[in-house]
Coordinates of C-alpha atoms and ligand atoms in Angstrom, one line a residue:
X1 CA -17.5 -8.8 26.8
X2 CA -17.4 -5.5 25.5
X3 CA -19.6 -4.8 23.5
X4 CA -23.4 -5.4 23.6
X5 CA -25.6 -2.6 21.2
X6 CA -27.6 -0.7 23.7
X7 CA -29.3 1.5 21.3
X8 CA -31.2 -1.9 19.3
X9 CA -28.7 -1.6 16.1
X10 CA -25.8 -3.5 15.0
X11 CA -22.5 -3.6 15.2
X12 CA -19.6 -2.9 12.9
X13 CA -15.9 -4.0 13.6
X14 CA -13.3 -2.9 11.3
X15 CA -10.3 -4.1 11.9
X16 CA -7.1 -1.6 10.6
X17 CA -7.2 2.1 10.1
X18 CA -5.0 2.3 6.8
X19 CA -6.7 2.9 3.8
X20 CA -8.8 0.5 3.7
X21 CA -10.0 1.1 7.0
X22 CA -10.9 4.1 7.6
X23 CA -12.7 4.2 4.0
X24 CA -15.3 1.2 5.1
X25 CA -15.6 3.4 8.5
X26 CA -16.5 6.2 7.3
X27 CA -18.7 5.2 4.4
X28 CA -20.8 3.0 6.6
X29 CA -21.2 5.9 9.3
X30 CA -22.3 7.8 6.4
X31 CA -24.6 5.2 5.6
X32 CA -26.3 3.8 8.6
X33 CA -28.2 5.5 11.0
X34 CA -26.8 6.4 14.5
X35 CA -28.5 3.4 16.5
X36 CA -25.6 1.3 14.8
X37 CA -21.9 1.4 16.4
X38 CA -18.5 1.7 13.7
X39 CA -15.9 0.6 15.8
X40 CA -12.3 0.9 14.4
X41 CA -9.3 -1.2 16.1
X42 CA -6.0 0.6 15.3
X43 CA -2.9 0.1 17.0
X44 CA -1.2 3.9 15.9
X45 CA -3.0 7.2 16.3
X46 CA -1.0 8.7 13.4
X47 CA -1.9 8.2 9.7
X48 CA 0.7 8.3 7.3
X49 CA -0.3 8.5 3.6
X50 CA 2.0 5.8 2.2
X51 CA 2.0 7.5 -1.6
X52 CA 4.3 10.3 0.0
X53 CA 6.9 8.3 1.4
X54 CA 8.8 8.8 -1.8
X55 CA 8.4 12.3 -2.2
X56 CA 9.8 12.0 1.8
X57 CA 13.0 9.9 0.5
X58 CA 13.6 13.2 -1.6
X59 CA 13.1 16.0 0.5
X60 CA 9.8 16.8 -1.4
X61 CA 8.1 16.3 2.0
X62 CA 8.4 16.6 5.2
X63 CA 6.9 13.9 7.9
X64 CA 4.2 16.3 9.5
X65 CA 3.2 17.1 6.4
X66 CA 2.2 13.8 5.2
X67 CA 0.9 12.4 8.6
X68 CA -1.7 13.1 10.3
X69 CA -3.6 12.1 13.3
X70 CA -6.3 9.3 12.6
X71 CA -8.9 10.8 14.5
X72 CA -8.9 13.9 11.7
X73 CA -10.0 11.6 8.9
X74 CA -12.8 9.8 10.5
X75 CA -15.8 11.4 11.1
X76 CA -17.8 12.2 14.2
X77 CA -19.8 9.1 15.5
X78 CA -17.3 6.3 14.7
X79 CA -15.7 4.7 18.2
X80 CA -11.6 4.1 17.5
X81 CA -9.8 1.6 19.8
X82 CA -5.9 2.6 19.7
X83 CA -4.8 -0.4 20.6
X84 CA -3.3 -3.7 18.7
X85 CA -6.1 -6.6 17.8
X86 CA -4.5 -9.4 19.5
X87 CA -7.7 -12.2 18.8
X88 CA -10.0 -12.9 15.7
X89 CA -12.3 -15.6 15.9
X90 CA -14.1 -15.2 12.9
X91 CA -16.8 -17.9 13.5
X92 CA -18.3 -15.8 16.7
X93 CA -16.9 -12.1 14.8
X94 CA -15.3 -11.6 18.1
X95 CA -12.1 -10.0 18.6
X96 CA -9.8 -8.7 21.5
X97 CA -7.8 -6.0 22.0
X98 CA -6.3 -3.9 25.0
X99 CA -8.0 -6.9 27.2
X100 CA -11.6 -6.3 25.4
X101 CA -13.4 -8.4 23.6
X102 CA -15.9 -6.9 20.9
X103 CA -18.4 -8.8 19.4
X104 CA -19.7 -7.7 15.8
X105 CA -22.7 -8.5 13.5
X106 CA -19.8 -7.5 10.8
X107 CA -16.2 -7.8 10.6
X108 CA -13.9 -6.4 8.0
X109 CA -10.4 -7.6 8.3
X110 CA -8.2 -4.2 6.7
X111 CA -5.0 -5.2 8.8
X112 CA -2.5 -4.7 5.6
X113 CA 0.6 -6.6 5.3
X114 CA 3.3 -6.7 7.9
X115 CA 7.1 -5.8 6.5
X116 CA 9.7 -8.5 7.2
X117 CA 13.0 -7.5 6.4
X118 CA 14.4 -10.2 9.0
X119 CA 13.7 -13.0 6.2
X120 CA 16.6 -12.0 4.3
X121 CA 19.5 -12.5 6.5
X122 CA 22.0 -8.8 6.8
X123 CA 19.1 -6.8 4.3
X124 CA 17.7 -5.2 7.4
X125 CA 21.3 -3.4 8.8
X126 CA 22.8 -3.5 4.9
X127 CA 20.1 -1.1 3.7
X128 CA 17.3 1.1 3.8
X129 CA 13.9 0.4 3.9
X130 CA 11.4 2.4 1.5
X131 CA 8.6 0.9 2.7
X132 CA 8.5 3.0 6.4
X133 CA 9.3 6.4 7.3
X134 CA 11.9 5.9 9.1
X135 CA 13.7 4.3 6.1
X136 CA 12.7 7.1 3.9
X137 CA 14.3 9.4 6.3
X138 CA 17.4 8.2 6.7
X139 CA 17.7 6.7 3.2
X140 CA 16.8 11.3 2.2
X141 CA 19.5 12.3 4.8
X142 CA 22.1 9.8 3.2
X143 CA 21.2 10.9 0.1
X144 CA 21.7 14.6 0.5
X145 CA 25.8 14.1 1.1
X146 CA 25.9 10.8 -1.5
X147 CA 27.9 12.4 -3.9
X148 CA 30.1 9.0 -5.9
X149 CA 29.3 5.6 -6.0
X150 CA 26.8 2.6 -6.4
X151 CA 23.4 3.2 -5.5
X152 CA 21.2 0.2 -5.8
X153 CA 17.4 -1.0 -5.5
X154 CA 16.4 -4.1 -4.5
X155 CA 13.2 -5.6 -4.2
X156 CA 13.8 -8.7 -2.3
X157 CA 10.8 -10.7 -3.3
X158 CA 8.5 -10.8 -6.4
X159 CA 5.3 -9.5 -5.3
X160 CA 4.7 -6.2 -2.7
X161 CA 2.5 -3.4 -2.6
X162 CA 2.1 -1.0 -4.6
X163 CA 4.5 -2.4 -7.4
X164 CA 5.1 0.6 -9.1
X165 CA 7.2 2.1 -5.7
X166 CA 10.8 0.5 -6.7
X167 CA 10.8 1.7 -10.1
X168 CA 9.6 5.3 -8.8
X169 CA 11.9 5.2 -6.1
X170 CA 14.8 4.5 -8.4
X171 CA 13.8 7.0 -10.8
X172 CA 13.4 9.8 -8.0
X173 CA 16.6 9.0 -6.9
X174 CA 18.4 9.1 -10.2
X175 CA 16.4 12.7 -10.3
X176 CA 17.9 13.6 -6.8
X177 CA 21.4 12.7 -8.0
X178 CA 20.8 15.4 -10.8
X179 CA 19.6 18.1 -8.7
X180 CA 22.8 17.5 -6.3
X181 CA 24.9 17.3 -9.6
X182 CA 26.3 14.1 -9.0
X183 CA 24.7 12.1 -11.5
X184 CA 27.7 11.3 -13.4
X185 CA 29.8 10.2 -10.7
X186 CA 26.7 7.7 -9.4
X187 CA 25.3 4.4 -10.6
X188 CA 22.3 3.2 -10.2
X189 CA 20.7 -0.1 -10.9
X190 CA 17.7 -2.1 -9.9
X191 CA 17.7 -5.3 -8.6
X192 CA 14.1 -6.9 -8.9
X193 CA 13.2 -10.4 -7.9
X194 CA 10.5 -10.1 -10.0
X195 CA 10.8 -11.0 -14.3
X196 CA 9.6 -7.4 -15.1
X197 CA 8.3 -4.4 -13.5
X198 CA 4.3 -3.8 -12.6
X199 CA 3.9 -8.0 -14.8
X200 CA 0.6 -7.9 -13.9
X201 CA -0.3 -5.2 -16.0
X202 CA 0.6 -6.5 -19.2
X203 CA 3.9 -6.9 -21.3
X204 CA 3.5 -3.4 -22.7
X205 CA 3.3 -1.7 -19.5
X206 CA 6.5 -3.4 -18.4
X207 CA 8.2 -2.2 -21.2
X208 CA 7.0 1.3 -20.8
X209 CA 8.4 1.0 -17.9
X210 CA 11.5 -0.4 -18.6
X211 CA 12.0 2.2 -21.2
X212 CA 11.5 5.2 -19.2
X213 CA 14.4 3.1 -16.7
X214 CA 16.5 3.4 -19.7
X215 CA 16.0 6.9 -20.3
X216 CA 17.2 7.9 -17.2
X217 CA 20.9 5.5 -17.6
X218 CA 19.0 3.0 -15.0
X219 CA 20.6 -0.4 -15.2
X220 CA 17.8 -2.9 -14.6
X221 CA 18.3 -6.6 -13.7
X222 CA 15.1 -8.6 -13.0
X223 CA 14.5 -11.8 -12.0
X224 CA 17.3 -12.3 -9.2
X225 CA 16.3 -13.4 -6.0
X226 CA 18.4 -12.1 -2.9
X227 CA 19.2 -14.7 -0.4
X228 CA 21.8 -12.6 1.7
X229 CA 23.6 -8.9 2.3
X230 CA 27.2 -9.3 3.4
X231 CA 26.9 -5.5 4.9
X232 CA 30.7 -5.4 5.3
X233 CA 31.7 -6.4 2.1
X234 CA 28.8 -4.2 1.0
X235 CA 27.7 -7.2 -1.5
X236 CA 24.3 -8.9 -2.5
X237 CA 24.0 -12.4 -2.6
X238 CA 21.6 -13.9 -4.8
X239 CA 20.2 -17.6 -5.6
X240 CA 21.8 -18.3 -9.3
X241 CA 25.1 -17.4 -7.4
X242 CA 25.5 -13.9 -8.4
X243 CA 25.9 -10.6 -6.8
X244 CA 26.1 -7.4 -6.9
X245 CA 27.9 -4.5 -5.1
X246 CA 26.7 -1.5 -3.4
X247 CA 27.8 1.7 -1.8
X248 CA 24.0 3.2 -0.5
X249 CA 21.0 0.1 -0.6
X250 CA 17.4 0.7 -0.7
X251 CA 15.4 -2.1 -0.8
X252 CA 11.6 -3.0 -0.1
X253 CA 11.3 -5.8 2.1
X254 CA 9.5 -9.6 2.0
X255 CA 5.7 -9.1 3.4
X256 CA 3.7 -11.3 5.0
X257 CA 0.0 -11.5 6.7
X258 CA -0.4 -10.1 10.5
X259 CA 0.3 -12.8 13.4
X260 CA -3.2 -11.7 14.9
X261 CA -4.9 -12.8 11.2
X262 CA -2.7 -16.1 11.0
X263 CA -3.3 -17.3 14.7
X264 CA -7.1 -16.8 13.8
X265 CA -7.0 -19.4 10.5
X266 CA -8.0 -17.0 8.4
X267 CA -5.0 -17.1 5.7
X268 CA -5.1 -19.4 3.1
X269 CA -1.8 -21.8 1.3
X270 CA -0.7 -18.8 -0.1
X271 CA -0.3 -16.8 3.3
X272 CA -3.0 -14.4 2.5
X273 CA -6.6 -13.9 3.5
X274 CA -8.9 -15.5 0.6
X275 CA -11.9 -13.8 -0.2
X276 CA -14.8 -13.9 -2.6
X277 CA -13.2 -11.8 -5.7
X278 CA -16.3 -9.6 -6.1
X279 CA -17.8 -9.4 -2.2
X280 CA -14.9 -9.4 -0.5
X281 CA -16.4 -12.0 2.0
X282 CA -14.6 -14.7 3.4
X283 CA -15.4 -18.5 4.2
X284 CA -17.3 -17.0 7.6
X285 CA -20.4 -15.2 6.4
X286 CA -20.7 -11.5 7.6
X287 CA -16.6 -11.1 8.0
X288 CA -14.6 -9.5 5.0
X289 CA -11.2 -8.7 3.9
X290 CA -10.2 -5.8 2.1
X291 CA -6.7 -4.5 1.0
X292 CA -3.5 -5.7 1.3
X293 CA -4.3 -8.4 3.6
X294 CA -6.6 -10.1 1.0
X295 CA -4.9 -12.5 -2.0
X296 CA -7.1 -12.0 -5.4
X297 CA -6.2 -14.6 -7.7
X298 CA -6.5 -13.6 -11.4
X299 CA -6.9 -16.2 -14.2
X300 CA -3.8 -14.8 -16.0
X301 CA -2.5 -16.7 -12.8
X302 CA -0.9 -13.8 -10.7
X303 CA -2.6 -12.3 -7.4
X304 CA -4.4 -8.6 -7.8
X305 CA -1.6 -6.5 -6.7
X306 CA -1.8 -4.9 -2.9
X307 CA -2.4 -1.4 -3.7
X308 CA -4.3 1.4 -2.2
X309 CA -6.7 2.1 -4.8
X310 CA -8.1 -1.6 -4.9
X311 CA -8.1 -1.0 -1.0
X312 CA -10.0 2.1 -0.9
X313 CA -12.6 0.4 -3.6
X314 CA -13.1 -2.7 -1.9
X315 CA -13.7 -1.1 0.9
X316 CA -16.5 1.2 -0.8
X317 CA -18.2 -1.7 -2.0
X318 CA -18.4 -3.7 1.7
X319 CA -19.1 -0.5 3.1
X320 CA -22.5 0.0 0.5
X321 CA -23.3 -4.2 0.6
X322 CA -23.1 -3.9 5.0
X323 CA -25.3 -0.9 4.8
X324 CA -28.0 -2.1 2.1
X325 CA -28.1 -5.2 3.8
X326 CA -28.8 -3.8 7.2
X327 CA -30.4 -0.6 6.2
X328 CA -32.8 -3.3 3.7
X329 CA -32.8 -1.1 0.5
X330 CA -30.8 -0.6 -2.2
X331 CA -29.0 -3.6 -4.5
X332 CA -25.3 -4.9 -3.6
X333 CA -22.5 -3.9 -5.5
X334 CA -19.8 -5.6 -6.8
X335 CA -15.8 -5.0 -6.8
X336 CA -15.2 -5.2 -10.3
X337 CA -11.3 -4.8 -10.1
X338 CA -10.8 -1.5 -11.9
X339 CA -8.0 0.6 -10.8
X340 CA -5.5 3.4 -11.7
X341 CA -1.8 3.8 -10.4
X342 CA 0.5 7.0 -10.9
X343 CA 4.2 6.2 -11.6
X344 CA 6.1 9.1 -10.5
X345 CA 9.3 9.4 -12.5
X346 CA 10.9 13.0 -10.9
X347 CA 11.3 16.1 -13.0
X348 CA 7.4 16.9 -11.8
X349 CA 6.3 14.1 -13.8
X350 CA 4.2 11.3 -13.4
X351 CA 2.4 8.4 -15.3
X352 CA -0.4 7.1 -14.9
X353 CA -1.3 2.8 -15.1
X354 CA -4.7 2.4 -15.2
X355 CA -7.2 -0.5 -16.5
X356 CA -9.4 -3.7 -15.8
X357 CA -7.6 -5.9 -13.7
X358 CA -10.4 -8.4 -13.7
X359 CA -10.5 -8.3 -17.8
X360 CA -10.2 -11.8 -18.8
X361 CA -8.0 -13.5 -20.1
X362 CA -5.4 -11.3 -18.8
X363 CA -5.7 -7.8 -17.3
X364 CA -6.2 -4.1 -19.9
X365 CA -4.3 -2.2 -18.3
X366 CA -3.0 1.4 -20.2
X367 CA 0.1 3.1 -19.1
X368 CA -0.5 6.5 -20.2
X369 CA 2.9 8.9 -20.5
X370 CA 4.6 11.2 -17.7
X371 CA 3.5 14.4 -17.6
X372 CA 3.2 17.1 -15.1
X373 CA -0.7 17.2 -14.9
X374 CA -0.5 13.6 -14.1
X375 CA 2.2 14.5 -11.2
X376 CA -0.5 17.5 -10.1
X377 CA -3.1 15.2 -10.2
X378 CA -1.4 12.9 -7.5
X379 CA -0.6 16.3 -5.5
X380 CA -4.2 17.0 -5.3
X381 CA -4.5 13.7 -4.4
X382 CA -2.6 13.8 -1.6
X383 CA -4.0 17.0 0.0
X384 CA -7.4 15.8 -0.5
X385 CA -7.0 12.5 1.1
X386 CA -5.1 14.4 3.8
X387 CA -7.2 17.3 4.3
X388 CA -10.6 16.2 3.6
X389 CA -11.2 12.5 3.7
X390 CA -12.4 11.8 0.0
X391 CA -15.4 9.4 1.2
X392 CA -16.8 9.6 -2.5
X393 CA -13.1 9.8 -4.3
X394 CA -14.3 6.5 -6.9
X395 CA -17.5 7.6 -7.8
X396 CA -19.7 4.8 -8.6
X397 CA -20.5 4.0 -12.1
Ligands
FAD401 C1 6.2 3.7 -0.6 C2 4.8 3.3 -1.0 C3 4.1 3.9 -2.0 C4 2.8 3.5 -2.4 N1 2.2 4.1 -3.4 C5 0.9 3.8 -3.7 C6 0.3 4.4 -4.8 O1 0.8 5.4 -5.4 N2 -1.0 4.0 -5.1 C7 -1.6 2.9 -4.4 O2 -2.7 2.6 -4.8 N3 -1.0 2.3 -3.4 C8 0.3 2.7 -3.0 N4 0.9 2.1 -2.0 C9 0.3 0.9 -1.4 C10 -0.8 1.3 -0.3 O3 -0.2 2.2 0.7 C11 -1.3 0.1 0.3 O4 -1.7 -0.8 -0.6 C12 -2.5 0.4 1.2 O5 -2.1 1.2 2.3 C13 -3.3 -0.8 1.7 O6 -4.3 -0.5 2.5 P1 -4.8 -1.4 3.7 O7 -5.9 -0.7 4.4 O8 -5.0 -2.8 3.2 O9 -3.5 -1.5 4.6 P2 -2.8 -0.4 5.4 O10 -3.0 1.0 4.8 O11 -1.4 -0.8 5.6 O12 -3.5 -0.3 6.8 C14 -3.4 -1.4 7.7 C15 -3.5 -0.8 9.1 O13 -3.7 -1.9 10.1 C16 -3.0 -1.5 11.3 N5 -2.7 -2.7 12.0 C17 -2.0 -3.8 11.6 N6 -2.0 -4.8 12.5 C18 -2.8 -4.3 13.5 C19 -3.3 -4.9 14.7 N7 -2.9 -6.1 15.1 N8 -4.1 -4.2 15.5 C20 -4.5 -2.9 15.1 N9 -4.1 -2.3 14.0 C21 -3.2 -3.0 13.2 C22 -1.7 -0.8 10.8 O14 -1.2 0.0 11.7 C23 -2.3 0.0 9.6 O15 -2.7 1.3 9.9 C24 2.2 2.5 -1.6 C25 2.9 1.9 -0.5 C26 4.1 2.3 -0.2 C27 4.8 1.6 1.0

């Protein structure tokens, strides 16, 4: 056993140091006194902000400048284990990693979603992936010499994080094409297995979306689900029997929950860790789930999309309910499902999608129109959550 608390406080495991993560870890250091241990179980050393990786896939950014090393976001007096959690058992709030077993008087499960572009036969070696750095990378140095053909998007199953990426990625790329001054030798089109962008917002934020598609020449054909790449014949295969053909593919990937969170029971029919909508707790008392790992159900009969703000909020509000309970003062809060999305669309613009996601009986959500202070204001974003960890970014109301 690893871990007993020496100093007569308590322990806090938090497993992940994505968003999610290293929000709960630093907001409970800054809210419990030193006798009790933050422990964060993380299996790279480098943070990349994912928001960026589509500035990346355009040469906005470079790699270094949107990673940095985790221990520079945490602060001083939380423990970090670099190594991969390989056991949760949820009933004892014991896990293992490197060989170690830790035992915590809380567990907070922020282990994201794993990418599985295997699950689609010939997607992985057809095309690039958005969703890593890597992908971005290769998918910005293609792009640089791309001068005539078929570019295509493809989002090769309904639901992913951040549901707003394909549509921006399509519309940076179409804004790329410009600035190389090959837009009118290249198509592009985007292929979406889901019925409409961002759905979950609302009918009128998919058509603001759609129309700014339009705007930019965009073809858009939703609902198709891929079921195969033929790479050589450069084609995508989907399940009503169409397809569609490509020159350059950029596609974002099937997801699923971590092995490590699987193996320990914790996922539900769905695949996804189920948790109480306003606690974040799970079935075991005193271990939560926060992020993209978690499945939301709302009653307009959709999931809460995986996104970093609902990450970084969740984890605010477990971080305050660990720390009132333990510190005994103060009244619990509750995760009330309020969030804000940018939709970047090139040019220097952006949009911005914000609402009530818990609003009954379907989400209000707002999609307010591109403009370059919306596009600053994710800049600023970036370089604050990069330079200076924003512990208090979502102020409480
Ligand atoms: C291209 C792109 C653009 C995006 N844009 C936005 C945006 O504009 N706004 C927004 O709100 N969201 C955006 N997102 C989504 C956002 O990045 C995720 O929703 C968010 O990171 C989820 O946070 P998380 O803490 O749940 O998971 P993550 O941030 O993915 O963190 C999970 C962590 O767990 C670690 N891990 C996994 N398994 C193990 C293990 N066994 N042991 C140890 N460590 C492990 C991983 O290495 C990772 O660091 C975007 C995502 C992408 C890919």
């Amino acid at each position: 056993m690893g871990d007993e608390n020496a100093r007569g406080g308590k322990t806090a495991l938090v497993l992940g140091g994505g968003i999610g993560g290293i929000v709960v870890a630093n907001e409970l250091r800054r809210q419990l006194a030193s006798k009790h241990r933050v422990i964060v179980f993380e299996r790279t050393q480098q943070h990349v902000f994912a928001p960026s990786l589509l500035w990346l896939l355009i040469g906005d950014r470079q790699l270094d400048f949107i990673r940095t090393p985790l221990s520079r976001l945490l602060h001083a007096g939380i423990e970090v284990v670099y190594a991969g959690v390989d056991r949760i058992d949820a009933q004892q709030r014991e896990v293992s990693a490197a060989g170690i077993a830790y035992r915590g008087d809380a567990l907070v499960v922020a282990l994201g979603a794993e990418l599985a572009p295997q699950r689609v036969p010939g997607l992985q070696a057809a095309g690039y992936n958005l969703y890593t750095a890597e992908g971005a990378l290769a998918l910005r140095d293609v792009l640089r010499s791309f001068r005539k053909g078929r570019i295509v998007v493809l989002t090769a199953t309904p639901a992913y994080k951040c549901p707003a990426a394909p549509y921006e990625a399509a519309m940076l790329i179409e804004y790329e094409c410009r600035r190389n001054r090959c837009r009118n030798d290249v198509t592009i089109d985007l292929y979406a297995a889901e019925p409409a962008p961002m759905g979950v917002a609302g009918p009128a934020v998919s058509a603001g979306v759609q129309a700014l598609l339009q705007d930019k020449s965009i073809g858009y054909h939703p609902g198709l689900q891929v079921i195969e790449v033929d790479r050589e014949a450069r084609r995508i295969l989907f399940a009503d029997n169409s397809s569609a053909e490509y020159d350059l593919l950029a596609y974002v990937p099937p997801h699923r929950a971590p092995d490590v969170v699987v193996d320990a029971g914790l996922t539900g029919e769905g695949g996804w860790v189920s948790v109480d909508r306003h606690t974040l707790e799970t079935s075991h008392p005193g271990v939560y789930a926060i992020g993209d790992v978690t499945s939301i159900p709302l009653t307009m009969g959709k999931p809460l999309p995986k996104a970093g703000v609902f990450a970084h909020r969740q984890a605010e509000v477990v971080a305050h309910n660990i720390a009132q309970a333990w510190n005994g003062r103060g009244s619990a809060l509750n995760f009330d499902g309020h969030g804000l999305c940018f939709v970047e669309i090139g040019d220097g613009q952006a949009g911005i999608g914000s609402g009530n996601f818990y609003a009954e009986p379907v989400p209000a959500v707002k999609l307010r129109r591109p403009s370059r202070y919306r596009h600053l204001l994710k800049v600023l974003f970036e370089r604050i959550w990069l330079r200076r960890f924003p512990m208090t970014w979502f102020v409480r109301r």
